[in-house]
Amino acid sequence: MATLTNTKAGGRNSSGSSLGSIRAREVERFFGGALYHSRGGVAGRPFRLAPWQARDIVRPLFGTLLPDGRRQYRTAFIELPRKNGKSSLAAGIALVLLFLDNEPGAEVLCLASDVDQARVVFGEAKRLVEGSPEILQAFRPIIYRDSIEYPETGSVLKVLSADEKGIHGRNPSGLVLDELHTFSTRKEREFFIGATTAMGARTTPLTVLISSAGFAKDSICYELHTYAAEIRSGVRDDPSFLSVHFGASEKDDWTDRDVWRKANPALSGPAPFLSMQYLEDEFRQAEAMPSRQNAFRTFFLNQWVGQENRFIDLHLWDASIGHPTTDADLPGRTGYVGIDVASVDDLTVAALLMPCRENADMGRASEVLPARVRAGETSPRGPVSTVSGRRLVDAHAGRNR
């Protein structure tokens, strides 16, 4: 079962509010009675929510109300591994916001870091509409390449990406953002902040973020991942933020099949839509090739591991530590230097490798400038210098170190 927040508003939530229960059931009926799967072996079948999708996401999101009848949650952060139906669920939620939200002039945006990614959710929403006689008859939408209009309420669902200009000045009522972990640049962060702060004039704004884990721990996605974990643990209180998390913990054994089942809800239930054999095939390669291990843990177990490729298995690396090297050990020794020089948004690393005097083992010393270090701060070895212009690394300064 997923972990999620369920903060009560005014002493009542969806389980104690008849109106909330009615609204949640209405959304469930919309999925199962008006939407049909568009692809794969289930194409053409009704989109009936899996028990975990209804219980952990749809019911609390649409059925938890404030005393005045508005939705309690303004943000939903749903963390799911790959192949657990993220994009289809996000598309269905986007259509709920377009057709069922009773928001005059609703503007629902499918957001992503680039237009192709934004079209993943929108494209699925478009196929769901085109394949639904119920929607076509009841709402009479007008379907375009990158937008769906609902003329009766003057509402629209459209695509918008961080590649484009124009997020400022908009007045969205709903945001559906797929794969937030791909937002890694300053431009994408500014786009995200611009979009999520543009909804103040709406009565029932909702931002739905659905993502697997990523590799960049200096990203907006990891910040929200940490914030959500603090809410679930009770460290922070934010009644407007719904956190739903499926994934392995940092201490879980990534080779344990029970951990796989915990992280992937689509493996279970009366109609599972992820096969254990698929994960076994992916695991077989990850076990044999350390460079694929982190990808398996990140995308299929939803673990934040910090880097995409691993040249050496971390357990082997830890086991090799024998003789720590200090600066006092370096004079007069033969060493081999490797440098990875960053260009724009990256780390610059200089590593020194040399034979140890004891047992011919290998020792190493390295110097890294973390991404979090900003101008004006200092490192343990002195002040951090800055370089202006497109290229952020001064190769001469690096050589002089």
Short mmCIF file of N, CA and C in Angstrom, two decimals, residues 273-373:
data_model
loop_
_atom_site.label_atom_id
_atom_site.label_comp_id
_atom_site.label_asym_id
_atom_site.label_seq_id
_atom_site.Cartn_x
_atom_site.Cartn_y
_atom_site.Cartn_z
N PHE A 273 -1.24 -4.98 -14.28
CA PHE A 273 -0.86 -4.62 -15.64
C PHE A 273 0.64 -4.44 -15.79
N LEU A 274 1.41 -4.97 -14.84
CA LEU A 274 2.86 -5.06 -14.94
C LEU A 274 3.25 -6.48 -14.59
N SER A 275 4.08 -7.11 -15.39
CA SER A 275 4.44 -8.50 -15.15
C SER A 275 5.76 -8.60 -14.39
N MET A 276 5.83 -9.57 -13.50
CA MET A 276 7.08 -9.83 -12.78
C MET A 276 8.17 -10.26 -13.76
N GLN A 277 7.79 -10.94 -14.82
CA GLN A 277 8.78 -11.39 -15.80
C GLN A 277 9.49 -10.20 -16.45
N TYR A 278 8.75 -9.12 -16.69
CA TYR A 278 9.36 -7.92 -17.27
C TYR A 278 10.45 -7.39 -16.34
N LEU A 279 10.16 -7.32 -15.04
CA LEU A 279 11.16 -6.84 -14.08
C LEU A 279 12.32 -7.82 -13.97
N GLU A 280 12.04 -9.11 -14.04
CA GLU A 280 13.11 -10.11 -13.99
C GLU A 280 14.07 -9.92 -15.17
N ASP A 281 13.53 -9.66 -16.34
CA ASP A 281 14.38 -9.45 -17.51
C ASP A 281 15.25 -8.21 -17.35
N GLU A 282 14.66 -7.13 -16.83
CA GLU A 282 15.43 -5.91 -16.60
C GLU A 282 16.49 -6.12 -15.52
N PHE A 283 16.11 -6.85 -14.48
CA PHE A 283 17.03 -7.11 -13.36
C PHE A 283 18.22 -7.94 -13.81
N ARG A 284 17.99 -8.90 -14.68
CA ARG A 284 19.07 -9.78 -15.15
C ARG A 284 20.19 -8.96 -15.77
N GLN A 285 19.83 -7.95 -16.54
CA GLN A 285 20.85 -7.09 -17.14
C GLN A 285 21.50 -6.19 -16.09
N ALA A 286 20.69 -5.67 -15.17
CA ALA A 286 21.24 -4.78 -14.14
C ALA A 286 22.20 -5.52 -13.23
N GLU A 287 21.93 -6.78 -12.96
CA GLU A 287 22.80 -7.58 -12.09
C GLU A 287 24.12 -7.88 -12.77
N ALA A 288 24.08 -8.05 -14.09
CA ALA A 288 25.29 -8.39 -14.83
C ALA A 288 26.12 -7.18 -15.19
N MET A 289 25.47 -6.02 -15.36
CA MET A 289 26.16 -4.81 -15.80
C MET A 289 25.95 -3.70 -14.77
N PRO A 290 26.97 -3.39 -13.97
CA PRO A 290 26.82 -2.33 -12.96
C PRO A 290 26.33 -1.01 -13.53
N SER A 291 26.63 -0.74 -14.80
CA SER A 291 26.20 0.52 -15.40
C SER A 291 24.68 0.61 -15.52
N ARG A 292 23.96 -0.52 -15.44
CA ARG A 292 22.51 -0.51 -15.54
C ARG A 292 21.82 -0.64 -14.18
N GLN A 293 22.61 -0.84 -13.13
CA GLN A 293 22.01 -1.07 -11.82
C GLN A 293 21.23 0.15 -11.33
N ASN A 294 21.83 1.32 -11.45
CA ASN A 294 21.16 2.52 -10.96
C ASN A 294 19.90 2.83 -11.75
N ALA A 295 19.93 2.54 -13.05
CA ALA A 295 18.74 2.77 -13.87
C ALA A 295 17.60 1.87 -13.39
N PHE A 296 17.90 0.62 -13.07
CA PHE A 296 16.87 -0.29 -12.57
C PHE A 296 16.32 0.22 -11.24
N ARG A 297 17.19 0.60 -10.34
CA ARG A 297 16.75 1.04 -9.02
C ARG A 297 15.95 2.34 -9.11
N THR A 298 16.36 3.23 -10.01
CA THR A 298 15.67 4.52 -10.14
C THR A 298 14.32 4.37 -10.81
N PHE A 299 14.29 3.73 -11.96
CA PHE A 299 13.06 3.71 -12.76
C PHE A 299 12.07 2.64 -12.33
N PHE A 300 12.55 1.52 -11.77
CA PHE A 300 11.63 0.44 -11.43
C PHE A 300 11.42 0.25 -9.93
N LEU A 301 12.28 0.85 -9.10
CA LEU A 301 12.08 0.81 -7.65
C LEU A 301 11.87 2.19 -7.06
N ASN A 302 11.99 3.22 -7.88
CA ASN A 302 11.72 4.60 -7.46
C ASN A 302 12.69 5.07 -6.37
N GLN A 303 13.93 4.65 -6.46
CA GLN A 303 14.96 5.08 -5.52
C GLN A 303 15.79 6.21 -6.14
N TRP A 304 16.09 7.22 -5.34
CA TRP A 304 17.00 8.28 -5.77
C TRP A 304 18.42 7.83 -5.45
N VAL A 305 19.20 7.51 -6.48
CA VAL A 305 20.53 6.95 -6.26
C VAL A 305 21.65 7.94 -6.56
N GLY A 306 21.34 9.07 -7.18
CA GLY A 306 22.34 10.13 -7.32
C GLY A 306 23.09 10.17 -8.63
N GLN A 307 23.11 9.07 -9.41
CA GLN A 307 23.79 9.10 -10.69
C GLN A 307 23.18 8.03 -11.58
N GLU A 308 23.24 8.25 -12.89
CA GLU A 308 22.57 7.33 -13.81
C GLU A 308 23.39 6.08 -14.06
N ASN A 309 24.69 6.24 -14.29
CA ASN A 309 25.53 5.09 -14.63
C ASN A 309 26.53 4.83 -13.52
N ARG A 310 26.76 3.58 -13.23
CA ARG A 310 27.73 3.19 -12.22
C ARG A 310 28.77 2.29 -12.87
N PHE A 311 30.02 2.76 -12.91
CA PHE A 311 31.07 1.97 -13.54
C PHE A 311 31.51 0.82 -12.63
N ILE A 312 31.51 1.06 -11.33
CA ILE A 312 31.90 0.04 -10.36
C ILE A 312 30.76 -0.14 -9.38
N ASP A 313 30.39 -1.37 -9.08
CA ASP A 313 29.35 -1.64 -8.10
C ASP A 313 29.74 -1.03 -6.76
N LEU A 314 28.79 -0.33 -6.12
CA LEU A 314 29.09 0.39 -4.89
C LEU A 314 29.57 -0.54 -3.78
N HIS A 315 29.02 -1.75 -3.70
CA HIS A 315 29.46 -2.69 -2.67
C HIS A 315 30.94 -3.07 -2.87
N LEU A 316 31.37 -3.25 -4.12
CA LEU A 316 32.77 -3.55 -4.39
C LEU A 316 33.65 -2.35 -4.06
N TRP A 317 33.16 -1.16 -4.36
CA TRP A 317 33.91 0.06 -4.05
C TRP A 317 34.13 0.19 -2.54
N ASP A 318 33.05 0.02 -1.77
CA ASP A 318 33.16 0.13 -0.32
C ASP A 318 34.09 -0.93 0.25
N ALA A 319 34.05 -2.13 -0.31
CA ALA A 319 34.87 -3.22 0.20
C ALA A 319 36.35 -3.01 -0.10
N SER A 320 36.68 -2.14 -1.05
CA SER A 320 38.07 -1.94 -1.46
C SER A 320 38.81 -0.94 -0.57
N ILE A 321 38.09 -0.26 0.31
CA ILE A 321 38.73 0.77 1.14
C ILE A 321 39.64 0.10 2.16
N GLY A 322 40.92 0.46 2.11
CA GLY A 322 41.85 -0.17 3.05
C GLY A 322 42.80 0.81 3.70
N HIS A 323 43.35 1.73 2.90
CA HIS A 323 44.36 2.64 3.41
C HIS A 323 44.01 4.06 3.01
N PRO A 324 43.33 4.81 3.87
CA PRO A 324 42.98 6.20 3.55
C PRO A 324 44.23 7.02 3.25
N THR A 325 44.13 7.90 2.29
CA THR A 325 45.26 8.73 1.87
C THR A 325 45.03 10.16 2.32
N THR A 326 46.05 10.78 2.91
CA THR A 326 45.99 12.18 3.31
C THR A 326 47.01 12.98 2.52
N ASP A 327 46.92 14.31 2.60
CA ASP A 327 47.86 15.16 1.87
C ASP A 327 49.31 14.90 2.29
N ALA A 328 49.50 14.53 3.56
CA ALA A 328 50.86 14.30 4.06
C ALA A 328 51.51 13.08 3.40
N ASP A 329 50.70 12.19 2.83
CA ASP A 329 51.24 10.99 2.20
C ASP A 329 51.68 11.22 0.75
N LEU A 330 51.40 12.40 0.18
CA LEU A 330 51.55 12.58 -1.26
C LEU A 330 52.95 12.95 -1.74
N PRO A 331 53.74 13.80 -1.03
CA PRO A 331 55.03 14.23 -1.57
C PRO A 331 55.94 13.04 -1.91
N GLY A 332 56.54 13.09 -3.11
CA GLY A 332 57.47 12.06 -3.52
C GLY A 332 56.84 10.81 -4.09
N ARG A 333 55.54 10.75 -4.13
CA ARG A 333 54.85 9.56 -4.64
C ARG A 333 54.52 9.72 -6.12
N THR A 334 54.44 8.62 -6.83
CA THR A 334 53.98 8.62 -8.22
C THR A 334 52.47 8.58 -8.24
N GLY A 335 51.86 9.47 -9.02
CA GLY A 335 50.40 9.52 -9.06
C GLY A 335 49.90 9.67 -10.48
N TYR A 336 48.64 9.31 -10.67
CA TYR A 336 47.98 9.41 -11.98
C TYR A 336 46.73 10.28 -11.80
N VAL A 337 46.66 11.34 -12.59
CA VAL A 337 45.59 12.32 -12.43
C VAL A 337 44.57 12.17 -13.55
N GLY A 338 43.30 12.16 -13.16
CA GLY A 338 42.21 12.18 -14.13
C GLY A 338 41.32 13.37 -13.86
N ILE A 339 40.95 14.11 -14.90
CA ILE A 339 40.15 15.32 -14.74
C ILE A 339 38.92 15.24 -15.63
N ASP A 340 37.78 15.52 -15.05
CA ASP A 340 36.52 15.64 -15.81
C ASP A 340 36.08 17.09 -15.70
N VAL A 341 36.21 17.85 -16.79
CA VAL A 341 35.95 19.28 -16.76
C VAL A 341 34.52 19.55 -17.23
N ALA A 342 33.76 20.27 -16.40
CA ALA A 342 32.39 20.61 -16.75
C ALA A 342 32.37 21.76 -17.74
N SER A 343 31.25 21.88 -18.45
CA SER A 343 31.10 22.97 -19.41
C SER A 343 30.12 24.01 -18.92
N VAL A 344 28.88 23.59 -18.59
CA VAL A 344 27.85 24.55 -18.18
C VAL A 344 27.25 24.13 -16.85
N ASP A 345 26.33 23.14 -16.86
CA ASP A 345 25.66 22.69 -15.65
C ASP A 345 26.18 21.31 -15.27
N ASP A 346 27.29 21.25 -14.55
CA ASP A 346 27.86 19.96 -14.20
C ASP A 346 28.89 20.17 -13.11
N LEU A 347 29.52 19.08 -12.67
CA LEU A 347 30.59 19.14 -11.70
C LEU A 347 31.94 19.05 -12.41
N THR A 348 32.95 19.69 -11.83
CA THR A 348 34.32 19.49 -12.28
C THR A 348 35.03 18.68 -11.21
N VAL A 349 35.69 17.60 -11.62
CA VAL A 349 36.33 16.70 -10.67
C VAL A 349 37.76 16.44 -11.10
N ALA A 350 38.68 16.48 -10.14
CA ALA A 350 40.06 16.06 -10.36
C ALA A 350 40.35 14.92 -9.40
N ALA A 351 40.77 13.76 -9.92
CA ALA A 351 41.05 12.59 -9.08
C ALA A 351 42.51 12.21 -9.21
N LEU A 352 43.13 11.84 -8.09
CA LEU A 352 44.53 11.43 -8.06
C LEU A 352 44.61 9.98 -7.60
N LEU A 353 45.20 9.12 -8.41
CA LEU A 353 45.28 7.70 -8.12
C LEU A 353 46.75 7.30 -8.07
N MET A 354 47.15 6.56 -7.02
CA MET A 354 48.56 6.17 -6.89
C MET A 354 48.67 4.84 -6.16
N PRO A 355 49.76 4.09 -6.43
CA PRO A 355 49.97 2.84 -5.70
C PRO A 355 50.23 3.12 -4.23
N CYS A 356 49.63 2.31 -3.37
CA CYS A 356 49.89 2.42 -1.94
C CYS A 356 51.17 1.67 -1.59
N ARG A 357 51.82 2.11 -0.55
CA ARG A 357 53.04 1.42 -0.12
C ARG A 357 52.71 0.08 0.53
N GLU A 358 51.50 -0.02 1.11
CA GLU A 358 51.12 -1.24 1.81
C GLU A 358 50.39 -2.17 0.86
N ASN A 359 50.91 -3.36 0.66
CA ASN A 359 50.24 -4.43 -0.08
C ASN A 359 49.93 -4.07 -1.53
N ALA A 360 50.59 -3.05 -2.04
CA ALA A 360 50.39 -2.64 -3.44
C ALA A 360 48.94 -2.33 -3.76
N ASP A 361 48.16 -2.01 -2.71
CA ASP A 361 46.79 -1.60 -2.97
C ASP A 361 46.79 -0.21 -3.59
N MET A 362 45.62 0.26 -3.94
CA MET A 362 45.51 1.56 -4.57
C MET A 362 44.85 2.55 -3.62
N GLY A 363 45.40 3.76 -3.58
CA GLY A 363 44.78 4.81 -2.79
C GLY A 363 44.39 5.95 -3.70
N ARG A 364 43.54 6.82 -3.23
CA ARG A 364 43.11 7.92 -4.08
C ARG A 364 42.73 9.13 -3.25
N ALA A 365 42.91 10.28 -3.88
CA ALA A 365 42.42 11.53 -3.30
C ALA A 365 41.72 12.28 -4.40
N SER A 366 40.68 12.99 -4.07
CA SER A 366 39.94 13.71 -5.11
C SER A 366 39.47 15.05 -4.59
N GLU A 367 39.20 15.93 -5.53
CA GLU A 367 38.70 17.26 -5.19
C GLU A 367 37.49 17.54 -6.06
N VAL A 368 36.36 17.81 -5.43
CA VAL A 368 35.11 18.01 -6.16
C VAL A 368 34.49 19.33 -5.75
N LEU A 369 33.96 20.06 -6.71
CA LEU A 369 33.20 21.28 -6.42
C LEU A 369 31.73 20.94 -6.51
N PRO A 370 31.02 20.79 -5.38
CA PRO A 370 29.61 20.40 -5.43
C PRO A 370 28.76 21.46 -6.12
N ALA A 371 27.68 21.00 -6.75
CA ALA A 371 26.80 21.94 -7.45
C ALA A 371 26.16 22.94 -6.51
N ARG A 372 26.03 22.55 -5.22
CA ARG A 372 25.35 23.44 -4.29
C ARG A 372 26.22 24.63 -3.87
N VAL A 373 27.54 24.55 -4.13
CA VAL A 373 28.42 25.64 -3.74
C VAL A 373 28.12 26.85 -4.63
#
